[in-house]
Amino acid sequence: MSETVFKDHFSAVAADYANARPEYPRELFAWIASVAPARTLAWEAGCGSGQATRDLAAQFERVHATDPSAAQIAQAHGPANVRFAIEPGERCSLPGASVDAVCVAQALHWFDRDAFFAECERVLRPGGALVAWGYQDIVVPPELQEANEALQAEILPYWPPERALIDEAYASFEWPFAPIAPPPFELRAQWTLPRLLGYFSSYSASKRHREATGRDVVAEHAPAFSAAWGDPQQPRAVQWPLFVHARRKDS
């Protein structure tokens, strides 16, 4: 099998990514642990800087967290029961039939899915769970909608094509194993204006826009957000549509 080409859209913004991405609901991780056959070992593929890793570590005895980007792993941190490694999602160093849960947070659209699903088949123990989730476009308060729509429209042509897979909530994927029906989860946050602008800067589309034009598109749109926001340190509610896919390896 040929080596998978790593599409690196985030190493150059690894620090922004680590600081700005939303935290997932803790109920999601408790549910993952509840459907796993045990809580001994979880593998998180495409862990980035560890947004989901730390919550997985609260539910499992050990977490093997991997990402092909050395810059992302350099930003990653977690408790003592986490091992971070620079490894692709399509191939990890774990032994066969050793993993209770394989988890992928907002990253599966970057993988060679056939190779990744084959690796899940190899490393999952019988009855083990594969859980992959993601979130779609941010939903801002009404007073920020005009500013947000203007920014999103300008960066729209700069999204990588894999972004369409997020928009469809992975609906076209050919999943392995039997489905597990997840309960509904909500992804919400209370953010200040600097936190929101940092999140926009961490977009792969914002990075590609800067590379193509030499301009900082987020900085250019910041005054419109500021005018609508008021006190930039006053938190405002934001949310994202969150989707979850879960499957169980045959026991």
Short mmCIF file of N, CA and C in Angstrom, two decimals, residues 17-92:
data_model
loop_
_atom_site.label_atom_id
_atom_site.label_comp_id
_atom_site.label_asym_id
_atom_site.label_seq_id
_atom_site.Cartn_x
_atom_site.Cartn_y
_atom_site.Cartn_z
N TYR A 17 -4.37 27.39 16.83
CA TYR A 17 -5.31 26.27 16.92
C TYR A 17 -5.43 25.81 18.36
N ALA A 18 -4.29 25.67 19.05
CA ALA A 18 -4.30 25.19 20.43
C ALA A 18 -5.05 26.14 21.34
N ASN A 19 -4.92 27.44 21.11
CA ASN A 19 -5.50 28.43 22.00
C ASN A 19 -6.96 28.73 21.72
N ALA A 20 -7.41 28.48 20.50
CA ALA A 20 -8.70 29.03 20.08
C ALA A 20 -9.81 28.02 19.87
N ARG A 21 -9.50 26.74 19.76
CA ARG A 21 -10.54 25.77 19.44
C ARG A 21 -11.48 25.54 20.63
N PRO A 22 -12.75 25.26 20.36
CA PRO A 22 -13.71 25.06 21.46
C PRO A 22 -13.48 23.74 22.18
N GLU A 23 -13.89 23.70 23.43
CA GLU A 23 -13.82 22.47 24.22
C GLU A 23 -15.11 21.68 24.02
N TYR A 24 -14.98 20.40 23.83
CA TYR A 24 -16.15 19.55 23.59
C TYR A 24 -16.90 19.28 24.90
N PRO A 25 -18.19 18.98 24.82
CA PRO A 25 -18.96 18.72 26.04
C PRO A 25 -18.46 17.47 26.75
N ARG A 26 -18.30 17.55 28.06
CA ARG A 26 -17.77 16.42 28.82
C ARG A 26 -18.72 15.23 28.78
N GLU A 27 -20.00 15.50 28.56
CA GLU A 27 -20.96 14.40 28.47
C GLU A 27 -20.62 13.46 27.31
N LEU A 28 -20.02 14.01 26.26
CA LEU A 28 -19.63 13.19 25.13
C LEU A 28 -18.61 12.13 25.54
N PHE A 29 -17.63 12.51 26.33
CA PHE A 29 -16.57 11.60 26.72
C PHE A 29 -17.06 10.55 27.71
N ALA A 30 -17.96 10.95 28.59
CA ALA A 30 -18.56 9.97 29.50
C ALA A 30 -19.36 8.94 28.72
N TRP A 31 -20.04 9.41 27.67
CA TRP A 31 -20.80 8.47 26.84
C TRP A 31 -19.87 7.52 26.09
N ILE A 32 -18.78 8.04 25.53
CA ILE A 32 -17.82 7.18 24.84
C ILE A 32 -17.32 6.08 25.76
N ALA A 33 -16.96 6.45 26.98
CA ALA A 33 -16.50 5.45 27.94
C ALA A 33 -17.58 4.44 28.26
N SER A 34 -18.83 4.87 28.27
CA SER A 34 -19.93 3.97 28.62
C SER A 34 -20.19 2.93 27.54
N VAL A 35 -19.85 3.23 26.28
CA VAL A 35 -20.10 2.26 25.20
C VAL A 35 -18.85 1.45 24.86
N ALA A 36 -17.70 1.79 25.45
CA ALA A 36 -16.49 1.01 25.24
C ALA A 36 -16.55 -0.26 26.10
N PRO A 37 -15.92 -1.35 25.65
CA PRO A 37 -15.97 -2.59 26.43
C PRO A 37 -15.20 -2.52 27.74
N ALA A 38 -14.24 -1.60 27.83
CA ALA A 38 -13.48 -1.36 29.05
C ALA A 38 -12.93 0.06 28.96
N ARG A 39 -12.28 0.49 30.02
CA ARG A 39 -11.72 1.85 30.04
C ARG A 39 -10.20 1.81 30.17
N THR A 40 -9.60 0.81 29.56
CA THR A 40 -8.16 0.62 29.71
C THR A 40 -7.37 1.51 28.77
N LEU A 41 -7.71 1.53 27.47
CA LEU A 41 -6.91 2.25 26.48
C LEU A 41 -7.79 2.85 25.40
N ALA A 42 -7.59 4.14 25.13
CA ALA A 42 -8.22 4.81 23.99
C ALA A 42 -7.14 5.35 23.08
N TRP A 43 -7.38 5.23 21.78
CA TRP A 43 -6.51 5.86 20.79
C TRP A 43 -7.25 7.03 20.19
N GLU A 44 -6.67 8.22 20.29
CA GLU A 44 -7.21 9.39 19.61
C GLU A 44 -6.34 9.69 18.41
N ALA A 45 -6.87 9.52 17.22
CA ALA A 45 -6.16 9.79 15.98
C ALA A 45 -6.44 11.21 15.52
N GLY A 46 -5.40 11.90 15.05
CA GLY A 46 -5.58 13.29 14.64
C GLY A 46 -5.88 14.19 15.82
N CYS A 47 -5.10 14.03 16.88
CA CYS A 47 -5.41 14.71 18.15
C CYS A 47 -5.13 16.20 18.12
N GLY A 48 -4.39 16.70 17.11
CA GLY A 48 -4.06 18.12 17.10
C GLY A 48 -3.30 18.50 18.35
N SER A 49 -3.71 19.56 18.99
CA SER A 49 -3.03 20.02 20.20
C SER A 49 -3.66 19.48 21.47
N GLY A 50 -4.60 18.55 21.35
CA GLY A 50 -5.09 17.85 22.54
C GLY A 50 -6.40 18.35 23.11
N GLN A 51 -7.22 19.04 22.30
CA GLN A 51 -8.49 19.53 22.84
C GLN A 51 -9.35 18.41 23.41
N ALA A 52 -9.46 17.32 22.68
CA ALA A 52 -10.27 16.19 23.16
C ALA A 52 -9.48 15.24 24.05
N THR A 53 -8.18 15.23 23.88
CA THR A 53 -7.33 14.26 24.58
C THR A 53 -7.49 14.34 26.09
N ARG A 54 -7.50 15.53 26.61
CA ARG A 54 -7.52 15.70 28.06
C ARG A 54 -8.82 15.17 28.66
N ASP A 55 -9.92 15.33 27.96
CA ASP A 55 -11.18 14.79 28.46
C ASP A 55 -11.23 13.27 28.32
N LEU A 56 -10.65 12.74 27.27
CA LEU A 56 -10.55 11.28 27.16
C LEU A 56 -9.72 10.71 28.30
N ALA A 57 -8.68 11.43 28.68
CA ALA A 57 -7.80 10.96 29.75
C ALA A 57 -8.51 10.87 31.10
N ALA A 58 -9.58 11.64 31.25
CA ALA A 58 -10.36 11.57 32.49
C ALA A 58 -11.25 10.34 32.54
N GLN A 59 -11.44 9.68 31.37
CA GLN A 59 -12.35 8.55 31.29
C GLN A 59 -11.63 7.22 31.11
N PHE A 60 -10.40 7.25 30.58
CA PHE A 60 -9.67 6.02 30.28
C PHE A 60 -8.36 5.99 31.06
N GLU A 61 -7.92 4.78 31.38
CA GLU A 61 -6.67 4.64 32.13
C GLU A 61 -5.49 5.17 31.35
N ARG A 62 -5.48 4.92 30.04
CA ARG A 62 -4.40 5.40 29.17
C ARG A 62 -4.99 5.91 27.87
N VAL A 63 -4.36 6.94 27.32
CA VAL A 63 -4.75 7.49 26.02
C VAL A 63 -3.49 7.59 25.16
N HIS A 64 -3.57 7.01 23.97
CA HIS A 64 -2.52 7.14 22.97
C HIS A 64 -3.01 8.16 21.96
N ALA A 65 -2.42 9.35 21.95
CA ALA A 65 -2.91 10.47 21.14
C ALA A 65 -1.89 10.74 20.04
N THR A 66 -2.34 10.71 18.78
CA THR A 66 -1.42 10.82 17.66
C THR A 66 -1.85 11.89 16.68
N ASP A 67 -0.85 12.49 16.03
CA ASP A 67 -1.09 13.45 14.97
C ASP A 67 0.13 13.45 14.06
N PRO A 68 -0.05 13.57 12.74
CA PRO A 68 1.11 13.59 11.85
C PRO A 68 1.89 14.89 11.89
N SER A 69 1.34 15.94 12.51
CA SER A 69 2.00 17.24 12.56
C SER A 69 2.86 17.38 13.80
N ALA A 70 4.17 17.50 13.62
CA ALA A 70 5.06 17.72 14.77
C ALA A 70 4.75 19.04 15.46
N ALA A 71 4.34 20.06 14.68
CA ALA A 71 4.01 21.35 15.27
C ALA A 71 2.80 21.26 16.18
N GLN A 72 1.81 20.46 15.78
CA GLN A 72 0.63 20.28 16.63
C GLN A 72 1.01 19.52 17.90
N ILE A 73 1.78 18.46 17.77
CA ILE A 73 2.18 17.68 18.94
C ILE A 73 3.01 18.54 19.89
N ALA A 74 3.81 19.45 19.35
CA ALA A 74 4.60 20.34 20.20
C ALA A 74 3.72 21.24 21.06
N GLN A 75 2.51 21.54 20.58
CA GLN A 75 1.57 22.36 21.34
C GLN A 75 0.71 21.53 22.29
N ALA A 76 0.75 20.21 22.13
CA ALA A 76 -0.16 19.34 22.88
C ALA A 76 0.32 19.15 24.31
N HIS A 77 -0.64 19.01 25.19
CA HIS A 77 -0.32 18.69 26.58
C HIS A 77 -1.50 17.94 27.19
N GLY A 78 -1.20 17.15 28.20
CA GLY A 78 -2.23 16.37 28.86
C GLY A 78 -1.68 15.77 30.14
N PRO A 79 -2.52 15.07 30.89
CA PRO A 79 -2.07 14.46 32.14
C PRO A 79 -1.12 13.30 31.89
N ALA A 80 -0.65 12.71 32.99
CA ALA A 80 0.41 11.71 32.90
C ALA A 80 -0.02 10.43 32.19
N ASN A 81 -1.32 10.17 32.10
CA ASN A 81 -1.77 8.93 31.45
C ASN A 81 -1.95 9.08 29.94
N VAL A 82 -1.47 10.20 29.37
CA VAL A 82 -1.52 10.42 27.93
C VAL A 82 -0.12 10.28 27.35
N ARG A 83 -0.05 9.55 26.23
CA ARG A 83 1.19 9.49 25.45
C ARG A 83 0.91 10.12 24.09
N PHE A 84 1.60 11.21 23.80
CA PHE A 84 1.49 11.87 22.50
C PHE A 84 2.56 11.32 21.56
N ALA A 85 2.20 11.11 20.30
CA ALA A 85 3.14 10.57 19.33
C ALA A 85 2.86 11.17 17.95
N ILE A 86 3.92 11.40 17.19
CA ILE A 86 3.79 11.89 15.82
C ILE A 86 3.58 10.68 14.92
N GLU A 87 2.33 10.40 14.64
CA GLU A 87 1.96 9.24 13.82
C GLU A 87 0.74 9.60 12.97
N PRO A 88 0.63 9.05 11.78
CA PRO A 88 -0.55 9.31 10.95
C PRO A 88 -1.77 8.55 11.46
N GLY A 89 -2.94 9.03 11.09
CA GLY A 89 -4.15 8.32 11.47
C GLY A 89 -4.27 6.96 10.81
N GLU A 90 -3.61 6.78 9.70
CA GLU A 90 -3.74 5.53 8.95
C GLU A 90 -2.83 4.43 9.47
N ARG A 91 -1.94 4.76 10.39
CA ARG A 91 -1.01 3.75 10.90
C ARG A 91 -0.49 4.20 12.26
N CYS A 92 -0.71 3.39 13.28
CA CYS A 92 -0.23 3.76 14.61
C CYS A 92 0.65 2.63 15.15
#
